[in-house]
mmCIF file of C-alpha atoms in Angstrom:
data_model
loop_
_atom_site.group_PDB
_atom_site.id
_atom_site.type_symbol
_atom_site.label_atom_id
_atom_site.label_comp_id
_atom_site.label_asym_id
_atom_site.label_seq_id
_atom_site.Cartn_x
_atom_site.Cartn_y
_atom_site.Cartn_z
ATOM 1 C CA UNK W 18 -7.563 3.316 -0.380
ATOM 2 C CA UNK W 19 -9.109 2.719 -3.745
ATOM 3 C CA UNK W 20 -7.405 0.794 -6.574
ATOM 4 C CA UNK W 21 -8.726 1.904 -9.957
ATOM 5 C CA UNK W 22 -7.958 0.453 -13.392
ATOM 6 C CA UNK W 23 -8.658 3.173 -15.925
ATOM 7 C CA UNK W 24 -8.584 3.069 -19.714
ATOM 8 C CA UNK W 25 -7.243 6.249 -21.319
ATOM 9 C CA UNK W 26 -6.927 7.132 -24.987
ATOM 10 C CA UNK W 27 -4.332 9.008 -27.034
ATOM 11 C CA UNK W 28 -4.448 9.208 -30.817
ATOM 12 C CA UNK W 29 -7.399 6.795 -30.940
ATOM 13 C CA UNK W 30 -5.352 4.164 -29.107
ATOM 14 C CA UNK W 31 -6.336 2.846 -25.680
ATOM 15 C CA UNK W 32 -3.981 2.155 -22.811
ATOM 16 C CA UNK W 33 -4.682 1.294 -19.195
ATOM 17 C CA UNK W 34 -3.279 2.809 -16.022
ATOM 18 C CA UNK W 35 -3.686 1.580 -12.446
ATOM 19 C CA UNK W 36 -4.297 4.275 -9.821
ATOM 20 C CA UNK W 37 -3.895 3.837 -6.076
ATOM 21 C CA UNK W 38 -5.822 6.651 -4.386
ATOM 22 C CA UNK W 39 -5.253 7.228 -0.696
ATOM 23 C CA UNK W 40 -8.309 7.980 1.427
ATOM 24 C CA UNK W 41 -8.478 11.258 3.297
ATOM 25 C CA UNK W 42 -7.935 10.677 6.997
ATOM 26 C CA UNK W 43 -11.204 11.291 8.815
ATOM 27 C CA UNK W 44 -9.466 11.619 12.196
ATOM 28 C CA UNK W 45 -8.225 15.069 11.275
ATOM 29 C CA UNK W 46 -11.092 16.033 8.963
ATOM 30 C CA UNK W 47 -8.220 16.127 6.528
ATOM 31 C CA UNK W 48 -8.847 17.485 3.064
ATOM 32 C CA UNK W 49 -5.204 18.068 2.240
ATOM 33 C CA UNK W 50 -4.237 17.408 -1.363
ATOM 34 C CA UNK W 51 -1.400 14.879 -1.474
ATOM 35 C CA UNK W 52 1.377 14.478 -4.065
ATOM 36 C CA UNK W 53 1.182 11.724 -6.659
ATOM 37 C CA UNK W 54 3.871 9.658 -8.348
ATOM 38 C CA UNK W 55 3.475 8.268 -11.859
ATOM 39 C CA UNK W 56 5.494 5.068 -12.111
ATOM 40 C CA UNK W 57 7.085 3.903 -15.380
ATOM 41 C CA UNK W 58 8.563 0.434 -14.810
ATOM 42 C CA UNK W 59 11.575 -1.000 -16.609
ATOM 43 C CA UNK W 60 11.732 -4.000 -18.906
ATOM 44 C CA UNK W 61 13.969 -3.059 -21.859
ATOM 45 C CA UNK W 62 10.998 -1.677 -23.844
ATOM 46 C CA UNK W 63 9.916 -5.324 -24.200
ATOM 47 C CA UNK W 64 7.850 -5.863 -21.038
ATOM 48 C CA UNK W 65 6.880 -4.122 -17.780
ATOM 49 C CA UNK W 66 8.691 -5.522 -14.760
ATOM 50 C CA UNK W 67 6.279 -6.331 -11.956
ATOM 51 C CA UNK W 68 9.060 -5.566 -9.484
ATOM 52 C CA UNK W 69 8.695 -1.931 -10.525
ATOM 53 C CA UNK W 70 4.937 -1.489 -10.561
ATOM 54 C CA UNK W 71 2.905 -2.240 -7.425
ATOM 55 C CA UNK W 72 5.891 -2.637 -5.029
ATOM 56 C CA UNK W 73 6.958 0.901 -5.941
ATOM 57 C CA UNK W 74 3.401 2.185 -5.644
ATOM 58 C CA UNK W 75 3.253 0.723 -2.121
ATOM 59 C CA UNK W 76 6.442 2.560 -1.127
ATOM 60 C CA UNK W 77 4.893 5.820 -2.333
ATOM 61 C CA UNK W 78 1.576 5.149 -0.590
ATOM 62 C CA UNK W 79 3.372 4.383 2.676
ATOM 63 C CA UNK W 80 4.906 7.865 2.442
ATOM 64 C CA UNK W 81 1.544 9.541 1.893
ATOM 65 C CA UNK W 82 1.642 9.905 -1.902
ATOM 66 C CA UNK W 83 -0.997 8.668 -4.313
ATOM 67 C CA UNK W 84 0.426 6.446 -7.061
ATOM 68 C CA UNK W 85 -0.413 5.716 -10.695
ATOM 69 C CA UNK W 86 1.307 2.952 -12.654
ATOM 70 C CA UNK W 87 1.681 3.610 -16.392
ATOM 71 C CA UNK W 88 2.330 0.545 -18.569
ATOM 72 C CA UNK W 89 3.567 2.645 -21.482
ATOM 73 C CA UNK W 90 3.868 1.634 -25.146
ATOM 74 C CA UNK W 91 6.350 -1.191 -25.726
ATOM 75 C CA UNK W 92 8.006 -2.360 -28.934
ATOM 76 C CA UNK W 93 5.302 -4.086 -30.968
ATOM 77 C CA UNK W 94 5.489 -5.729 -34.383
ATOM 78 C CA UNK W 95 3.703 -2.774 -35.948
ATOM 79 C CA UNK W 96 4.553 0.036 -33.517
ATOM 80 C CA UNK W 97 7.520 1.896 -32.057
ATOM 81 C CA UNK W 98 7.687 3.114 -28.451
ATOM 82 C CA UNK W 99 7.962 6.813 -29.315
ATOM 83 C CA UNK W 100 6.262 9.205 -29.665
ATOM 84 C CA UNK W 101 3.246 7.232 -28.329
ATOM 85 C CA UNK W 102 4.793 6.703 -24.881
ATOM 86 C CA UNK W 103 5.369 10.461 -24.498
ATOM 87 C CA UNK W 104 1.742 11.160 -25.320
ATOM 88 C CA UNK W 105 0.546 8.460 -22.924
ATOM 89 C CA UNK W 106 2.536 10.115 -20.146
ATOM 90 C CA UNK W 107 1.058 13.518 -21.027
ATOM 91 C CA UNK W 108 -2.432 12.012 -21.065
ATOM 92 C CA UNK W 109 -1.878 10.377 -17.662
ATOM 93 C CA UNK W 110 -0.846 13.736 -16.198
ATOM 94 C CA UNK W 111 -3.968 15.308 -17.708
ATOM 95 C CA UNK W 112 -6.223 12.592 -16.279
ATOM 96 C CA UNK W 113 -4.747 13.083 -12.809
ATOM 97 C CA UNK W 114 -4.961 16.878 -13.077
ATOM 98 C CA UNK W 115 -8.614 16.755 -14.095
ATOM 99 C CA UNK W 116 -9.590 14.815 -10.989
ATOM 100 C CA UNK W 117 -7.323 16.502 -8.492
ATOM 101 C CA UNK W 118 -10.294 17.739 -6.449
ATOM 102 C CA UNK W 119 -12.142 14.426 -6.503
ATOM 103 C CA UNK W 120 -9.137 12.361 -5.452
ATOM 104 C CA UNK W 121 -7.445 15.027 -3.313
ATOM 105 C CA UNK W 122 -4.324 15.195 -5.464
ATOM 106 C CA UNK W 123 -2.062 18.252 -5.549
ATOM 107 C CA UNK W 124 -1.666 18.956 -9.295
ATOM 108 C CA UNK W 125 1.461 20.980 -8.518
ATOM 109 C CA UNK W 126 3.169 17.911 -7.023
ATOM 110 C CA UNK W 127 3.022 15.324 -9.790
ATOM 111 C CA UNK W 128 6.312 13.409 -9.770
ATOM 112 C CA UNK W 129 7.411 11.042 -12.549
ATOM 113 C CA UNK W 130 9.396 7.969 -11.539
ATOM 114 C CA UNK W 131 11.131 5.859 -14.168
ATOM 115 C CA UNK W 132 13.193 2.680 -13.940
ATOM 116 C CA UNK W 133 15.584 1.509 -16.649
ATOM 117 C CA UNK W 134 13.673 1.803 -19.965
ATOM 118 C CA UNK W 135 10.940 3.661 -18.076
ATOM 119 C CA UNK W 136 13.683 6.054 -16.988
ATOM 120 C CA UNK W 137 14.397 6.792 -20.641
ATOM 121 C CA UNK W 138 10.761 7.723 -21.151
ATOM 122 C CA UNK W 139 10.704 9.959 -18.062
ATOM 123 C CA UNK W 140 14.041 11.639 -18.846
ATOM 124 C CA UNK W 141 12.981 12.280 -22.444
ATOM 125 C CA UNK W 142 9.582 13.587 -21.378
ATOM 126 C CA UNK W 143 11.263 15.941 -18.920
ATOM 127 C CA UNK W 144 13.216 17.445 -21.815
ATOM 128 C CA UNK W 145 10.532 17.473 -24.501
ATOM 129 C CA UNK W 146 7.370 18.377 -22.564
ATOM 130 C CA UNK W 147 8.986 21.374 -20.848
ATOM 131 C CA UNK W 148 10.440 22.736 -24.099
ATOM 132 C CA UNK W 149 7.966 25.211 -25.658
ATOM 133 C CA UNK W 150 9.032 24.324 -29.194
ATOM 134 C CA UNK W 151 9.384 20.532 -28.956
ATOM 135 C CA UNK W 152 6.281 20.320 -26.794
ATOM 136 C CA UNK W 153 4.272 21.421 -29.833
ATOM 137 C CA UNK W 154 6.261 19.375 -32.300
ATOM 138 C CA UNK W 155 5.550 16.153 -30.373
ATOM 139 C CA UNK W 156 1.891 17.121 -29.861
ATOM 140 C CA UNK W 157 2.211 17.287 -26.098
ATOM 141 C CA UNK W 158 0.889 20.857 -25.868
ATOM 142 C CA UNK W 159 -2.769 19.868 -26.095
ATOM 143 C CA UNK W 160 -2.713 18.061 -22.731
ATOM 144 C CA UNK W 161 -3.557 19.816 -19.462
ATOM 145 C CA UNK W 162 -1.304 19.667 -16.433
ATOM 146 C CA UNK W 163 2.412 19.354 -15.837
ATOM 147 C CA UNK W 164 4.899 17.491 -13.720
ATOM 148 C CA UNK W 165 6.908 19.039 -10.889
ATOM 149 C CA UNK W 166 9.942 16.760 -10.719
ATOM 150 C CA UNK W 167 11.329 13.442 -11.934
ATOM 151 C CA UNK W 168 13.095 10.507 -10.292
ATOM 152 C CA UNK W 169 15.303 8.243 -12.415
ATOM 153 C CA UNK W 170 16.331 4.823 -11.147
ATOM 154 C CA UNK W 171 19.101 3.114 -13.144
ATOM 155 C CA UNK W 172 17.710 4.829 -16.237
ATOM 156 C CA UNK W 173 18.522 4.180 -19.852
ATOM 157 C CA UNK W 174 19.670 7.661 -20.999
ATOM 158 C CA UNK W 175 21.481 7.240 -24.305
ATOM 159 C CA UNK W 176 20.566 4.440 -26.703
ATOM 160 C CA UNK W 177 24.130 4.584 -28.058
ATOM 161 C CA UNK W 178 25.668 3.931 -24.629
ATOM 162 C CA UNK W 179 25.465 0.133 -24.584
ATOM 163 C CA UNK W 180 21.768 -0.743 -24.557
ATOM 164 C CA UNK W 181 20.318 -1.758 -26.925
ATOM 165 C CA UNK W 182 23.256 -3.450 -28.616
ATOM 166 C CA UNK W 183 21.642 -3.780 -32.037
ATOM 167 C CA UNK W 184 20.986 -0.771 -34.263
ATOM 168 C CA UNK W 185 17.795 -2.439 -35.455
ATOM 169 C CA UNK W 186 16.509 -2.595 -31.877
ATOM 170 C CA UNK W 187 17.065 1.153 -31.421
ATOM 171 C CA UNK W 188 14.999 1.759 -34.529
ATOM 172 C CA UNK W 189 12.191 -0.310 -33.101
ATOM 173 C CA UNK W 190 12.173 2.025 -30.100
ATOM 174 C CA UNK W 191 12.103 5.019 -32.431
ATOM 175 C CA UNK W 192 13.535 6.065 -35.777
ATOM 176 C CA UNK W 193 13.549 9.656 -34.498
ATOM 177 C CA UNK W 194 17.178 9.906 -33.461
ATOM 178 C CA UNK W 195 16.645 13.069 -31.403
ATOM 179 C CA UNK W 196 14.978 10.812 -28.852
ATOM 180 C CA UNK W 197 17.915 8.398 -28.695
ATOM 181 C CA UNK W 198 19.881 10.778 -26.462
ATOM 182 C CA UNK W 199 17.762 11.936 -23.537
ATOM 183 C CA UNK W 200 20.614 14.082 -22.207
ATOM 184 C CA UNK W 201 20.515 16.238 -25.332
ATOM 185 C CA UNK W 202 16.861 17.138 -24.767
ATOM 186 C CA UNK W 203 17.653 18.838 -21.440
ATOM 187 C CA UNK W 204 17.164 22.614 -21.291
ATOM 188 C CA UNK W 205 16.778 25.271 -18.600
ATOM 189 C CA UNK W 206 13.036 24.472 -18.616
ATOM 190 C CA UNK W 207 13.424 20.872 -17.450
ATOM 191 C CA UNK W 208 12.121 20.079 -13.948
ATOM 192 C CA UNK W 209 14.364 18.998 -11.062
ATOM 193 C CA UNK W 210 15.649 15.460 -11.333
ATOM 194 C CA UNK W 211 16.796 13.009 -8.662
ATOM 195 C CA UNK W 212 18.905 10.218 -10.134
ATOM 196 C CA UNK M 13 -2.767 -6.425 -4.416
ATOM 197 C CA UNK M 14 -6.255 -7.330 -3.355
ATOM 198 C CA UNK M 15 -8.244 -5.504 -0.666
ATOM 199 C CA UNK M 16 -10.834 -7.785 0.907
ATOM 200 C CA UNK M 17 -13.522 -6.922 3.440
ATOM 201 C CA UNK M 18 -14.438 -10.123 5.238
ATOM 202 C CA UNK M 19 -17.130 -10.813 7.802
ATOM 203 C CA UNK M 20 -16.077 -13.258 10.520
ATOM 204 C CA UNK M 21 -18.105 -14.671 13.409
ATOM 205 C CA UNK M 22 -17.312 -15.519 17.023
ATOM 206 C CA UNK M 23 -19.963 -16.562 19.515
ATOM 207 C CA UNK M 24 -22.737 -15.859 17.014
ATOM 208 C CA UNK M 25 -21.561 -12.263 16.661
ATOM 209 C CA UNK M 26 -20.269 -10.861 13.375
ATOM 210 C CA UNK M 27 -17.307 -8.553 12.968
ATOM 211 C CA UNK M 28 -15.511 -7.374 9.864
ATOM 212 C CA UNK M 29 -11.806 -7.345 9.050
ATOM 213 C CA UNK M 30 -10.052 -5.715 6.083
ATOM 214 C CA UNK M 31 -7.280 -7.748 4.470
ATOM 215 C CA UNK M 32 -4.616 -6.395 2.125
ATOM 216 C CA UNK M 33 -3.138 -9.348 0.245
ATOM 217 C CA UNK M 34 0.039 -8.792 -1.724
ATOM 218 C CA UNK M 35 0.256 -10.411 -5.147
ATOM 219 C CA UNK M 36 3.007 -12.906 -5.835
ATOM 220 C CA UNK M 37 5.650 -11.368 -8.060
ATOM 221 C CA UNK M 38 5.468 -13.035 -11.467
ATOM 222 C CA UNK M 39 8.949 -11.779 -12.435
ATOM 223 C CA UNK M 40 10.544 -14.368 -10.200
ATOM 224 C CA UNK M 41 7.814 -16.991 -10.477
ATOM 225 C CA UNK M 42 7.671 -16.259 -6.762
ATOM 226 C CA UNK M 43 5.510 -18.450 -4.597
ATOM 227 C CA UNK M 44 7.158 -17.469 -1.327
ATOM 228 C CA UNK M 45 4.796 -17.226 1.638
ATOM 229 C CA UNK M 46 5.083 -13.759 3.174
ATOM 230 C CA UNK M 47 4.533 -12.688 6.790
ATOM 231 C CA UNK M 48 1.308 -10.963 7.813
ATOM 232 C CA UNK M 49 0.613 -8.300 10.423
ATOM 233 C CA UNK M 50 -2.732 -8.043 12.198
ATOM 234 C CA UNK M 51 -3.307 -4.402 13.114
ATOM 235 C CA UNK M 52 -5.314 -3.370 16.197
ATOM 236 C CA UNK M 53 -5.729 0.434 16.125
ATOM 237 C CA UNK M 54 -6.057 2.664 19.160
ATOM 238 C CA UNK M 55 -8.983 4.836 20.197
ATOM 239 C CA UNK M 56 -9.454 4.419 23.955
ATOM 240 C CA UNK M 57 -11.814 1.441 23.474
ATOM 241 C CA UNK M 58 -14.330 4.008 22.169
ATOM 242 C CA UNK M 59 -13.410 4.205 18.467
ATOM 243 C CA UNK M 60 -10.825 2.932 15.965
ATOM 244 C CA UNK M 61 -8.361 5.623 14.910
ATOM 245 C CA UNK M 62 -8.025 5.810 11.137
ATOM 246 C CA UNK M 63 -4.451 6.959 11.614
ATOM 247 C CA UNK M 64 -3.703 3.442 12.829
ATOM 248 C CA UNK M 65 -5.530 1.319 10.285
ATOM 249 C CA UNK M 66 -4.740 1.699 6.556
ATOM 250 C CA UNK M 67 -1.641 3.934 6.989
ATOM 251 C CA UNK M 68 -0.065 1.180 9.113
ATOM 252 C CA UNK M 69 -1.166 -1.498 6.664
ATOM 253 C CA UNK M 70 0.574 0.437 3.873
ATOM 254 C CA UNK M 71 3.824 0.543 5.858
ATOM 255 C CA UNK M 72 3.642 -3.240 6.277
ATOM 256 C CA UNK M 73 2.802 -3.824 2.606
ATOM 257 C CA UNK M 74 5.716 -1.637 1.515
ATOM 258 C CA UNK M 75 7.979 -3.974 3.507
ATOM 259 C CA UNK M 76 6.563 -7.080 1.852
ATOM 260 C CA UNK M 77 4.111 -8.170 4.561
ATOM 261 C CA UNK M 78 0.421 -8.826 4.039
ATOM 262 C CA UNK M 79 -1.793 -6.855 6.415
ATOM 263 C CA UNK M 80 -5.160 -7.381 8.117
ATOM 264 C CA UNK M 81 -6.910 -4.622 10.071
ATOM 265 C CA UNK M 82 -9.046 -5.816 12.975
ATOM 266 C CA UNK M 83 -11.669 -3.346 14.255
ATOM 267 C CA UNK M 84 -12.095 -5.204 17.542
ATOM 268 C CA UNK M 85 -14.994 -4.977 19.992
ATOM 269 C CA UNK M 86 -15.396 -1.521 21.546
ATOM 270 C CA UNK M 87 -17.333 -0.449 24.630
ATOM 271 C CA UNK M 88 -21.011 -0.646 23.712
ATOM 272 C CA UNK M 89 -24.112 0.107 25.790
ATOM 273 C CA UNK M 90 -24.785 -3.602 26.219
ATOM 274 C CA UNK M 91 -21.319 -5.089 25.775
ATOM 275 C CA UNK M 92 -17.840 -5.020 27.269
ATOM 276 C CA UNK M 93 -14.637 -5.205 25.237
ATOM 277 C CA UNK M 94 -13.389 -8.452 26.818
ATOM 278 C CA UNK M 95 -13.446 -11.373 26.338
ATOM 279 C CA UNK M 96 -15.019 -10.773 22.896
ATOM 280 C CA UNK M 97 -11.997 -8.850 21.548
ATOM 281 C CA UNK M 98 -9.674 -11.739 22.513
ATOM 282 C CA UNK M 99 -11.872 -14.198 20.648
ATOM 283 C CA UNK M 100 -12.044 -11.921 17.595
ATOM 284 C CA UNK M 101 -8.261 -11.826 17.495
ATOM 285 C CA UNK M 102 -8.097 -15.629 17.766
ATOM 286 C CA UNK M 103 -10.694 -15.959 14.999
ATOM 287 C CA UNK M 104 -8.731 -13.565 12.756
ATOM 288 C CA UNK M 105 -5.591 -15.664 13.218
ATOM 289 C CA UNK M 106 -7.607 -18.783 12.377
ATOM 290 C CA UNK M 107 -9.043 -17.174 9.220
ATOM 291 C CA UNK M 108 -5.568 -16.190 8.040
ATOM 292 C CA UNK M 109 -4.113 -19.602 8.868
ATOM 293 C CA UNK M 110 -6.862 -21.395 6.950
ATOM 294 C CA UNK M 111 -6.070 -19.516 3.749
ATOM 295 C CA UNK M 112 -2.311 -19.390 4.056
ATOM 296 C CA UNK M 113 -1.871 -21.388 0.848
ATOM 297 C CA UNK M 114 -4.428 -19.404 -1.134
ATOM 298 C CA UNK M 115 -3.028 -16.019 -0.171
ATOM 299 C CA UNK M 116 0.621 -17.073 0.158
ATOM 300 C CA UNK M 117 0.841 -16.241 3.853
ATOM 301 C CA UNK M 118 3.386 -17.844 6.161
ATOM 302 C CA UNK M 119 1.274 -19.055 9.112
ATOM 303 C CA UNK M 120 4.431 -19.198 11.241
ATOM 304 C CA UNK M 121 4.986 -15.455 10.799
ATOM 305 C CA UNK M 122 1.742 -13.874 12.000
ATOM 306 C CA UNK M 123 2.630 -10.714 13.907
ATOM 307 C CA UNK M 124 0.152 -8.765 16.042
ATOM 308 C CA UNK M 125 0.522 -4.982 16.119
ATOM 309 C CA UNK M 126 -1.403 -2.922 18.674
ATOM 310 C CA UNK M 127 -1.603 0.807 19.294
ATOM 311 C CA UNK M 128 -2.798 2.346 22.561
ATOM 312 C CA UNK M 129 -6.029 0.502 23.501
ATOM 313 C CA UNK M 130 -5.289 -1.953 20.682
ATOM 314 C CA UNK M 131 -1.950 -2.523 22.405
ATOM 315 C CA UNK M 132 -3.829 -3.609 25.533
ATOM 316 C CA UNK M 133 -5.686 -6.191 23.488
ATOM 317 C CA UNK M 134 -2.492 -7.483 21.854
ATOM 318 C CA UNK M 135 -0.505 -7.560 25.120
ATOM 319 C CA UNK M 136 -3.326 -9.369 26.909
ATOM 320 C CA UNK M 137 -3.774 -11.832 24.047
ATOM 321 C CA UNK M 138 -0.052 -12.563 24.103
ATOM 322 C CA UNK M 139 -0.369 -13.563 27.760
ATOM 323 C CA UNK M 140 -3.691 -15.406 27.661
ATOM 324 C CA UNK M 141 -3.571 -17.232 24.316
ATOM 325 C CA UNK M 142 -0.122 -18.707 24.949
ATOM 326 C CA UNK M 143 -1.021 -19.903 28.467
ATOM 327 C CA UNK M 144 -2.309 -23.504 28.275
ATOM 328 C CA UNK M 145 -4.661 -23.002 31.219
ATOM 329 C CA UNK M 146 -6.044 -19.517 30.495
ATOM 330 C CA UNK M 147 -6.274 -20.318 26.800
ATOM 331 C CA UNK M 148 -8.980 -22.832 27.646
ATOM 332 C CA UNK M 149 -10.621 -20.679 30.284
ATOM 333 C CA UNK M 150 -11.129 -17.830 27.796
ATOM 334 C CA UNK M 151 -12.264 -20.245 25.060
ATOM 335 C CA UNK M 152 -9.345 -19.446 22.792
ATOM 336 C CA UNK M 153 -8.236 -23.078 22.466
ATOM 337 C CA UNK M 154 -10.819 -23.954 19.825
ATOM 338 C CA UNK M 155 -9.230 -21.667 17.213
ATOM 339 C CA UNK M 156 -6.564 -22.878 14.788
ATOM 340 C CA UNK M 157 -3.262 -21.064 14.327
ATOM 341 C CA UNK M 158 -1.011 -18.929 16.481
ATOM 342 C CA UNK M 159 0.956 -15.717 16.419
ATOM 343 C CA UNK M 160 4.755 -15.537 16.276
ATOM 344 C CA UNK M 161 5.433 -12.128 17.835
ATOM 345 C CA UNK M 162 3.779 -8.890 18.937
ATOM 346 C CA UNK M 163 4.543 -5.195 18.453
ATOM 347 C CA UNK M 164 3.166 -2.685 20.957
ATOM 348 C CA UNK M 165 3.040 1.014 20.107
ATOM 349 C CA UNK M 166 2.298 3.344 23.064
ATOM 350 C CA UNK M 167 0.163 0.557 24.511
ATOM 351 C CA UNK M 168 -2.272 0.714 27.378
ATOM 352 C CA UNK M 169 -0.866 -2.003 29.690
ATOM 353 C CA UNK M 170 -2.426 -1.522 33.122
ATOM 354 C CA UNK M 171 -5.908 -0.058 33.475
ATOM 355 C CA UNK M 172 -4.910 1.168 36.957
ATOM 356 C CA UNK M 173 -1.961 3.192 35.623
ATOM 357 C CA UNK M 174 -3.809 6.359 34.600
ATOM 358 C CA UNK M 175 -6.144 5.420 31.785
ATOM 359 C CA UNK M 176 -9.074 5.123 32.124
ATOM 360 C CA UNK M 177 -9.478 7.563 34.990
ATOM 361 C CA UNK M 178 -12.920 6.378 36.085
ATOM 362 C CA UNK M 179 -13.458 2.997 37.750
ATOM 363 C CA UNK M 180 -16.779 2.708 35.923
ATOM 364 C CA UNK M 181 -14.998 3.029 32.573
ATOM 365 C CA UNK M 182 -12.647 0.162 33.464
ATOM 366 C CA UNK M 183 -15.675 -1.977 34.221
ATOM 367 C CA UNK M 184 -17.116 -1.200 30.837
ATOM 368 C CA UNK M 185 -13.909 -2.574 29.289
ATOM 369 C CA UNK M 186 -14.218 -5.672 31.449
ATOM 370 C CA UNK M 187 -15.348 -6.627 34.928
ATOM 371 C CA UNK M 188 -12.771 -9.436 34.849
ATOM 372 C CA UNK M 189 -9.997 -7.755 36.793
ATOM 373 C CA UNK M 190 -7.364 -10.271 35.709
ATOM 374 C CA UNK M 191 -7.484 -8.572 32.330
ATOM 375 C CA UNK M 192 -6.912 -5.095 33.781
ATOM 376 C CA UNK M 193 -3.194 -5.776 34.193
ATOM 377 C CA UNK M 194 -1.702 -7.103 30.956
ATOM 378 C CA UNK M 195 1.741 -7.356 32.540
ATOM 379 C CA UNK M 196 0.461 -9.928 35.041
ATOM 380 C CA UNK M 197 -0.664 -12.262 32.236
ATOM 381 C CA UNK M 198 2.895 -12.660 30.959
ATOM 382 C CA UNK M 199 4.487 -16.098 31.314
ATOM 383 C CA UNK M 200 7.409 -17.981 29.788
ATOM 384 C CA UNK M 201 5.055 -19.027 26.985
ATOM 385 C CA UNK M 202 4.419 -15.503 25.696
ATOM 386 C CA UNK M 203 5.838 -14.684 22.273
ATOM 387 C CA UNK M 204 8.584 -12.093 21.686
ATOM 388 C CA UNK M 205 7.430 -8.512 22.011
ATOM 389 C CA UNK M 206 8.819 -5.293 20.501
ATOM 390 C CA UNK M 207 7.611 -2.234 22.392
#
């Protein structure tokens, strides 16, 4: 196994992902391309819970999947979460897709896993990135690759459903109210979801 | 997580182990000392199966245990497996014990896991190292630390039970016939075993 910290860039802004690449098993002269999970931890858009980064990656690795942890855009004094977090997720998928041969990843089996606030990102991405119109509107159409399925673990879905409590906090996540309600972004194009 | 390749020495002979150390979880300010498994892969005393090294370590890590893979002494043109492999296992336990504080390992929860030929090593070690008399005879008493339990997965137990077929091959594993029959090394002092 190789653990790789990689800096990626969207809109002239750097972010760092951590990839856990499984080795091919030499016993079988195995060159099979394995699935990969992209992990978006929870933390209320304020931090990234360490309980939902490497421990989740290890569960995936133990099942024969590569894993990439994405510490997506949080609320910052001068920046909202969206749309940057959506573009970071698209960029991460592109980065994985571009090295699918090198790292023996199956680009048709990229699965997004989101916990809590990270679940909001994944659910929203599943609606927006698969929608031919919104995909362009949110500038996700310039990235290569695509996800095959999503897994949501106690996700935040609707910002009006109890979290966050304060209106001002919702606006620090995004002032674009279409993104407040992940359920409303769902269309026939969205990929299968396990909740 | 940290992956560490470490050279250790017994009887002026180097061998290399691979350790997978879990990080402490900062979310809980967790300084709990976790168990560790030492993994002895199979391969008929002729090689170390990659199916039984890192994939097994990943299963342990996913359950919250540190893991150390021990590529023990194989049959070589000028060397038998035993007693060197026993001493390598003792040295690995000592190395782990000595850094239990640094790596947050519980030295009272060191578990030995052996597959096939590696199971013969672990079963034999469980008999010899816990026996106050044989412990000294096989020069295992100079090493610090001890194991708490063993796990045997399709182990070789008795070299007269079908593998190896050739008498000459048994003698390349060891000419010390006490070690041919792991079951006969068992005493009341042996640690609990899950087969």
